[in-house]
C-alpha cells in the first residue's frame, strides 16, 4: 500500500533537496552527508585566520516540516565554545530563524557562525588555549576528532524539534535561587536553581545567569533540567557539560534518581588550578542535592529518617 504524502511535506522535502544541493555546491568538501534518508548533515566551518584559526562543526537534522513550520535541529561541536559565548551564538541563530520563518536558512546560519568565529579569532589572544586547557584538564582521554558528529546526541536533540518554536513572550523569568558554595583546593562550586515548565524558561534562566559577570566567568556552568509533560505523561529533560565532560549527564542522573520535576539546576565551577579528579563530580552533585533540599524539592536527611521511622520500615544498610 502506497504511503500517503502530505502535500506540504512534499514541498518541504523538495525545498530541502534544493537547499542541500546548493550548499554542497557552495561549500564543497566542507559539506558532508551523514544520513540522507534521515536528513542528517554536517559542515565544518573555520575562521580562515592564519594565526588564530578556529573551527566548529555544525551538525543538522532537517525535520519533515522544515522550512515551512519548523527550524532545523542542530548541534555545534567546538571545545572552545562554552558558557555565555555559546548562548550568544544560539540566540543569534534563533533570531535568524524567527526573522526568516518559513524560509530556508542553513546558508544564513553557516555564515553567521563563520562571522562569529572570525570575530572570536580577532578578539582573542592566548585565552583560547587557556580555555582548552581548562576543558580537558581533568580528562584522562586522548583528544579525538572534536569536530566529528555525535549522532546519538543529535538524534536526542531531534526530539526537541519545537524548542525554538516556544516563543511565548509573555513568560516571565522564573525566580532563581543561589545556594551555598563549596570550596576544595581552590576550586569553588556554587549551585543555582529555578522552577521551569518550558524549554523557553530554561533559556531565559541561562541568559539571566550569564548577566552576572562572576557566573559568566566561571570555568564551567554545568546544568540539567527535567520538565514533566502532563499530556504525554513523560519528561522533557536535557543537560550540558559546558566543558566538564560527563558532569551534565551525572547531574541529570541525580535529578532522575531524586525524581524531581519542573526544575533546573546549574552548578558553576571556578577552577583553581589544582586537579580534583573524581572529587569534582562529588562536589557538583552535593551542591545540587543541597539546593534541592533547601528549596523543598527533596526531603532532608532528617525528614527522610523521620518518615522512615513512622512507617516502621526495616533498616537497610547501603553498600557503596
Short mmCIF file of C-alpha atoms in Angstrom, two decimals:
data_model
loop_
_atom_site.label_atom_id
_atom_site.label_comp_id
_atom_site.label_asym_id
_atom_site.label_seq_id
_atom_site.Cartn_x
_atom_site.Cartn_y
_atom_site.Cartn_z
CA UNK A 1 0.00 0.00 0.00
CA UNK A 2 1.46 3.33 -1.03
CA UNK A 3 2.23 5.89 1.65
CA UNK A 4 0.04 9.00 1.78
CA UNK A 5 2.26 12.04 1.38
CA UNK A 6 1.25 15.35 2.90
CA UNK A 7 1.48 17.95 0.08
CA UNK A 8 3.11 20.46 2.45
CA UNK A 9 5.75 17.91 3.48
CA UNK A 10 6.37 17.14 -0.18
CA UNK A 11 7.02 20.83 -0.81
CA UNK A 12 9.29 20.95 2.24
CA UNK A 13 11.23 17.92 1.03
CA UNK A 14 11.72 19.50 -2.39
CA UNK A 15 12.91 22.71 -0.73
CA UNK A 16 15.34 20.70 1.42
CA UNK A 17 16.72 18.86 -1.62
CA UNK A 18 17.31 22.13 -3.46
CA UNK A 19 18.90 23.73 -0.39
CA UNK A 20 21.23 20.78 0.22
CA UNK A 21 22.30 20.76 -3.44
CA UNK A 22 23.09 24.47 -3.25
CA UNK A 23 25.06 24.12 0.00
CA UNK A 24 27.01 21.17 -1.41
CA UNK A 25 27.91 23.28 -4.44
CA UNK A 26 28.92 26.30 -2.34
CA UNK A 27 30.94 24.56 0.37
CA UNK A 28 32.30 21.51 -1.48
CA UNK A 29 34.19 19.11 0.77
CA UNK A 30 33.27 21.07 3.90
CA UNK A 31 29.66 19.89 3.47
CA UNK A 32 29.05 16.27 4.49
CA UNK A 33 26.01 13.99 4.19
CA UNK A 34 25.79 11.82 7.31
CA UNK A 35 22.47 10.06 6.66
CA UNK A 36 20.49 11.27 3.66
CA UNK A 37 17.41 9.18 4.48
CA UNK A 38 17.23 10.69 7.98
CA UNK A 39 18.16 14.14 6.60
CA UNK A 40 21.28 14.43 8.76
CA UNK A 41 24.15 16.62 7.55
CA UNK A 42 27.18 18.42 8.91
CA UNK A 43 29.56 21.13 7.81
CA UNK A 44 32.99 22.13 9.09
CA UNK A 45 33.26 25.90 9.49
CA UNK A 46 36.51 27.80 10.07
CA UNK A 47 37.52 31.40 10.65
CA UNK A 48 40.18 31.24 7.91
CA UNK A 49 42.54 33.24 10.13
CA UNK A 50 46.14 32.08 9.92
CA UNK A 51 47.28 32.95 13.46
CA UNK A 52 44.14 32.13 15.46
CA UNK A 53 42.26 29.68 13.27
CA UNK A 54 39.09 28.47 14.95
CA UNK A 55 36.88 25.66 13.70
CA UNK A 56 33.42 24.38 14.57
CA UNK A 57 31.30 21.54 13.27
CA UNK A 58 27.61 22.31 12.67
CA UNK A 59 25.50 19.15 12.70
CA UNK A 60 21.96 19.38 11.40
CA UNK A 61 18.78 17.33 11.23
CA UNK A 62 16.10 18.61 8.87
CA UNK A 63 12.64 17.74 10.25
CA UNK A 64 9.86 16.85 7.76
CA UNK A 65 8.15 20.24 8.21
CA UNK A 66 11.27 22.35 7.63
CA UNK A 67 11.32 25.04 6.34
CA UNK A 68 7.56 25.72 6.36
CA UNK A 69 6.81 25.15 10.06
CA UNK A 70 9.88 24.01 11.99
CA UNK A 71 13.53 25.02 12.35
CA UNK A 72 16.48 22.71 11.71
CA UNK A 73 17.62 20.76 14.78
CA UNK A 74 21.28 21.50 15.28
CA UNK A 75 24.34 20.89 17.43
CA UNK A 76 27.59 22.87 17.37
CA UNK A 77 30.76 20.95 18.26
CA UNK A 78 33.60 23.22 19.37
CA UNK A 79 35.56 22.58 22.56
CA UNK A 80 36.40 26.28 22.96
CA UNK A 81 32.75 27.40 22.67
CA UNK A 82 31.22 27.47 26.13
CA UNK A 83 29.06 29.41 28.52
CA UNK A 84 27.92 32.88 27.56
CA UNK A 85 29.53 32.67 24.11
CA UNK A 86 27.57 29.51 23.24
CA UNK A 87 24.36 31.17 24.48
CA UNK A 88 25.13 34.31 22.45
CA UNK A 89 25.64 32.31 19.26
CA UNK A 90 22.49 30.24 19.88
CA UNK A 91 20.50 33.44 20.32
CA UNK A 92 21.75 34.87 17.04
CA UNK A 93 20.79 31.66 15.19
CA UNK A 94 17.34 31.75 16.75
CA UNK A 95 16.95 35.39 15.70
CA UNK A 96 17.74 34.42 12.12
CA UNK A 97 15.11 31.67 12.22
CA UNK A 98 12.45 33.97 13.67
CA UNK A 99 13.25 36.70 11.14
CA UNK A 100 13.14 34.26 8.21
CA UNK A 101 10.42 31.87 9.46
CA UNK A 102 9.22 29.62 6.64
CA UNK A 103 12.37 30.16 4.57
CA UNK A 104 15.50 28.08 4.02
CA UNK A 105 18.07 29.40 6.49
CA UNK A 106 21.04 26.99 6.58
CA UNK A 107 23.27 29.25 4.48
CA UNK A 108 22.49 32.18 6.80
CA UNK A 109 23.29 30.01 9.83
CA UNK A 110 26.61 28.80 8.42
CA UNK A 111 27.73 32.32 7.53
CA UNK A 112 26.64 33.68 10.92
CA UNK A 113 28.73 31.01 12.65
CA UNK A 114 31.66 31.86 10.38
CA UNK A 115 31.30 35.56 11.29
CA UNK A 116 31.27 34.56 14.96
CA UNK A 117 34.50 32.56 14.51
CA UNK A 118 36.18 35.48 12.74
CA UNK A 119 35.14 37.90 15.49
CA UNK A 120 36.39 35.50 18.14
CA UNK A 121 39.72 34.84 16.42
CA UNK A 122 40.37 38.58 16.07
CA UNK A 123 39.40 39.44 19.64
CA UNK A 124 41.08 36.54 21.47
CA UNK A 125 44.70 36.08 22.38
CA UNK A 126 46.11 33.18 24.38
CA UNK A 127 42.73 32.89 26.17
CA UNK A 128 41.61 30.32 23.62
CA UNK A 129 44.40 27.96 24.50
CA UNK A 130 43.85 28.56 28.21
CA UNK A 131 40.18 27.67 27.83
CA UNK A 132 41.08 24.45 26.10
CA UNK A 133 43.35 23.50 28.99
CA UNK A 134 40.50 24.07 31.40
CA UNK A 135 38.16 21.99 29.30
CA UNK A 136 40.40 18.95 29.28
CA UNK A 137 42.43 19.46 32.44
CA UNK A 138 40.70 16.66 34.33
CA UNK A 139 40.34 14.29 31.41
CA UNK A 140 42.48 11.18 31.04
CA UNK A 141 41.42 10.58 27.45
CA UNK A 142 43.08 11.40 24.18
CA UNK A 143 41.83 14.33 22.15
CA UNK A 144 39.68 12.79 19.47
CA UNK A 145 38.17 14.48 16.47
CA UNK A 146 36.21 17.06 18.40
CA UNK A 147 34.56 18.17 15.20
CA UNK A 148 33.15 14.73 14.43
CA UNK A 149 29.41 14.23 14.55
CA UNK A 150 27.83 12.78 17.69
CA UNK A 151 24.74 11.24 16.10
CA UNK A 152 23.37 9.91 19.40
CA UNK A 153 23.26 13.37 20.92
CA UNK A 154 21.96 14.86 17.69
CA UNK A 155 19.15 12.34 17.44
CA UNK A 156 18.18 13.02 21.05
CA UNK A 157 18.14 16.70 20.21
CA UNK A 158 15.76 15.95 17.35
CA UNK A 159 13.12 15.02 19.91
CA UNK A 160 13.14 18.68 20.95
CA UNK A 161 12.16 19.97 17.50
CA UNK A 162 9.89 22.64 18.87
CA UNK A 163 12.49 24.16 21.20
CA UNK A 164 12.80 27.30 19.08
CA UNK A 165 9.08 27.43 18.39
CA UNK A 166 8.24 28.05 22.01
CA UNK A 167 8.09 31.80 21.64
CA UNK A 168 5.74 32.69 24.49
CA UNK A 169 6.81 36.28 25.01
CA UNK A 170 4.50 36.67 27.99
CA UNK A 171 6.53 34.17 30.03
CA UNK A 172 8.33 35.69 32.96
CA UNK A 173 11.82 34.74 34.07
CA UNK A 174 11.43 32.16 36.85
CA UNK A 175 12.86 33.14 40.26
CA UNK A 176 16.47 31.99 40.58
CA UNK A 177 17.88 30.80 43.89
CA UNK A 178 21.61 30.68 44.65
CA UNK A 179 22.98 28.05 47.02
CA UNK A 180 25.96 27.94 49.34
CA UNK A 181 29.33 27.43 47.64
CA UNK A 182 31.69 24.51 48.27
CA UNK A 183 35.45 25.15 48.04
CA UNK A 184 38.07 22.44 47.72
CA UNK A 185 41.73 23.01 46.80
CA UNK A 186 41.00 26.47 45.40
CA UNK A 187 38.17 25.25 43.16
CA UNK A 188 34.78 26.68 44.07
CA UNK A 189 31.39 25.19 43.22
CA UNK A 190 28.08 27.05 43.61
CA UNK A 191 24.58 25.82 42.73
CA UNK A 192 21.70 27.80 41.26
CA UNK A 193 18.09 26.60 40.96
CA UNK A 194 14.96 27.75 39.16
CA UNK A 195 11.49 26.25 38.62
CA UNK A 196 10.90 25.71 34.89
CA UNK A 197 7.96 24.32 32.92
CA UNK A 198 9.03 25.12 29.32
CA UNK A 199 12.29 24.98 27.35
CA UNK A 200 11.88 28.71 26.80
CA UNK A 201 12.19 29.27 30.55
CA UNK A 202 15.36 27.18 30.61
CA UNK A 203 16.87 29.53 28.06
CA UNK A 204 15.65 32.58 29.98
CA UNK A 205 17.26 31.31 33.20
CA UNK A 206 20.59 30.75 31.44
CA UNK A 207 20.51 34.21 29.89
CA UNK A 208 19.74 35.77 33.28
CA UNK A 209 22.55 33.88 35.00
CA UNK A 210 25.06 34.93 32.33
CA UNK A 211 24.20 38.56 33.02
CA UNK A 212 26.09 38.04 36.28
CA UNK A 213 29.75 38.65 35.41
CA UNK A 214 31.01 36.28 38.09
CA UNK A 215 28.84 33.40 36.86
CA UNK A 216 29.67 34.19 33.23
CA UNK A 217 33.38 33.99 34.10
CA UNK A 218 33.09 30.53 35.67
CA UNK A 219 35.26 27.85 34.07
CA UNK A 220 32.20 25.63 33.72
CA UNK A 221 28.46 26.18 34.15
CA UNK A 222 27.01 22.68 34.24
CA UNK A 223 23.25 22.32 34.15
CA UNK A 224 20.40 19.81 33.92
CA UNK A 225 16.64 20.12 33.94
CA UNK A 226 13.52 17.94 34.00
CA UNK A 227 10.09 19.11 32.85
CA UNK A 228 7.07 16.86 33.23
CA UNK A 229 4.69 16.91 30.25
CA UNK A 230 1.22 16.13 31.61
CA UNK A 231 -0.32 15.48 28.20
CA UNK A 232 2.33 12.94 27.20
CA UNK A 233 2.98 11.56 30.70
CA UNK A 234 6.68 11.84 30.02
CA UNK A 235 9.66 14.05 30.83
CA UNK A 236 11.41 16.62 28.69
CA UNK A 237 14.94 16.65 30.05
CA UNK A 238 18.41 17.66 28.98
CA UNK A 239 21.83 18.58 30.34
CA UNK A 240 25.00 20.45 29.42
CA UNK A 241 28.62 19.71 30.47
CA UNK A 242 29.97 23.12 29.42
CA UNK A 243 33.41 21.57 29.06
CA UNK A 244 33.35 19.46 32.24
CA UNK A 245 32.98 16.16 30.41
CA UNK A 246 30.25 13.83 31.77
CA UNK A 247 29.28 16.27 34.54
CA UNK A 248 25.98 17.24 32.91
CA UNK A 249 24.92 13.62 32.49
CA UNK A 250 25.77 12.84 36.10
CA UNK A 251 23.79 15.86 37.26
CA UNK A 252 20.76 14.81 35.21
CA UNK A 253 21.07 11.28 36.59
CA UNK A 254 20.90 12.74 40.10
CA UNK A 255 17.68 14.61 39.23
CA UNK A 256 16.25 11.36 37.88
CA UNK A 257 17.19 9.39 40.98
CA UNK A 258 15.66 12.06 43.22
CA UNK A 259 12.59 12.07 40.94
CA UNK A 260 12.33 15.86 40.86
CA UNK A 261 10.35 17.62 38.16
CA UNK A 262 9.83 21.08 36.70
CA UNK A 263 13.18 22.28 37.97
CA UNK A 264 16.54 23.32 36.59
CA UNK A 265 19.83 23.15 38.46
CA UNK A 266 23.01 24.92 37.37
CA UNK A 267 26.35 24.36 39.11
CA UNK A 268 29.10 26.90 38.44
CA UNK A 269 32.70 25.83 38.90
CA UNK A 270 35.65 28.19 39.14
CA UNK A 271 38.77 26.08 38.53
CA UNK A 272 41.55 26.87 40.97
CA UNK A 273 44.48 25.30 39.15
CA UNK A 274 44.62 22.06 41.14
CA UNK A 275 43.15 18.87 39.67
CA UNK A 276 40.42 17.34 41.84
CA UNK A 277 39.89 14.10 39.93
CA UNK A 278 36.58 12.32 40.68
CA UNK A 279 36.01 14.61 43.69
CA UNK A 280 34.75 17.30 41.32
CA UNK A 281 31.71 15.17 40.45
CA UNK A 282 31.03 14.62 44.15
CA UNK A 283 31.05 18.38 44.79
CA UNK A 284 28.80 19.09 41.79
CA UNK A 285 26.20 16.55 42.93
CA UNK A 286 26.43 17.63 46.58
CA UNK A 287 25.83 21.24 45.56
CA UNK A 288 22.80 20.20 43.53
CA UNK A 289 21.38 17.98 46.26
CA UNK A 290 21.84 20.71 48.90
CA UNK A 291 19.97 23.38 46.96
CA UNK A 292 17.20 20.93 46.03
CA UNK A 293 16.75 20.18 49.74
CA UNK A 294 16.93 23.86 50.68
CA UNK A 295 14.18 24.72 48.20
CA UNK A 296 11.93 21.82 49.21
CA UNK A 297 12.26 19.65 46.11
CA UNK A 298 13.81 16.84 48.13
CA UNK A 299 13.23 15.85 51.74
CA UNK A 300 16.20 16.48 54.01
CA UNK A 301 18.02 13.54 55.53
CA UNK A 302 16.41 14.16 58.93
CA UNK A 303 12.91 14.33 57.43
CA UNK A 304 13.52 11.19 55.43
CA UNK A 305 14.65 9.38 58.59
CA UNK A 306 11.54 10.55 60.48
CA UNK A 307 9.32 9.43 57.62
CA UNK A 308 11.01 6.07 57.59
CA UNK A 309 10.54 5.68 61.36
CA UNK A 310 6.82 6.50 61.14
CA UNK A 311 6.24 3.84 58.52
CA UNK A 312 8.33 1.37 60.54
CA UNK A 313 10.38 0.35 57.60
CA UNK A 314 13.14 -2.16 58.31
CA UNK A 315 16.60 -0.67 58.37
CA UNK A 316 18.74 -1.45 55.38
CA UNK A 317 22.43 -0.83 55.01
CA UNK A 318 23.50 0.63 51.71
CA UNK A 319 26.74 -0.56 50.24
CA UNK A 320 28.92 1.77 48.31
#
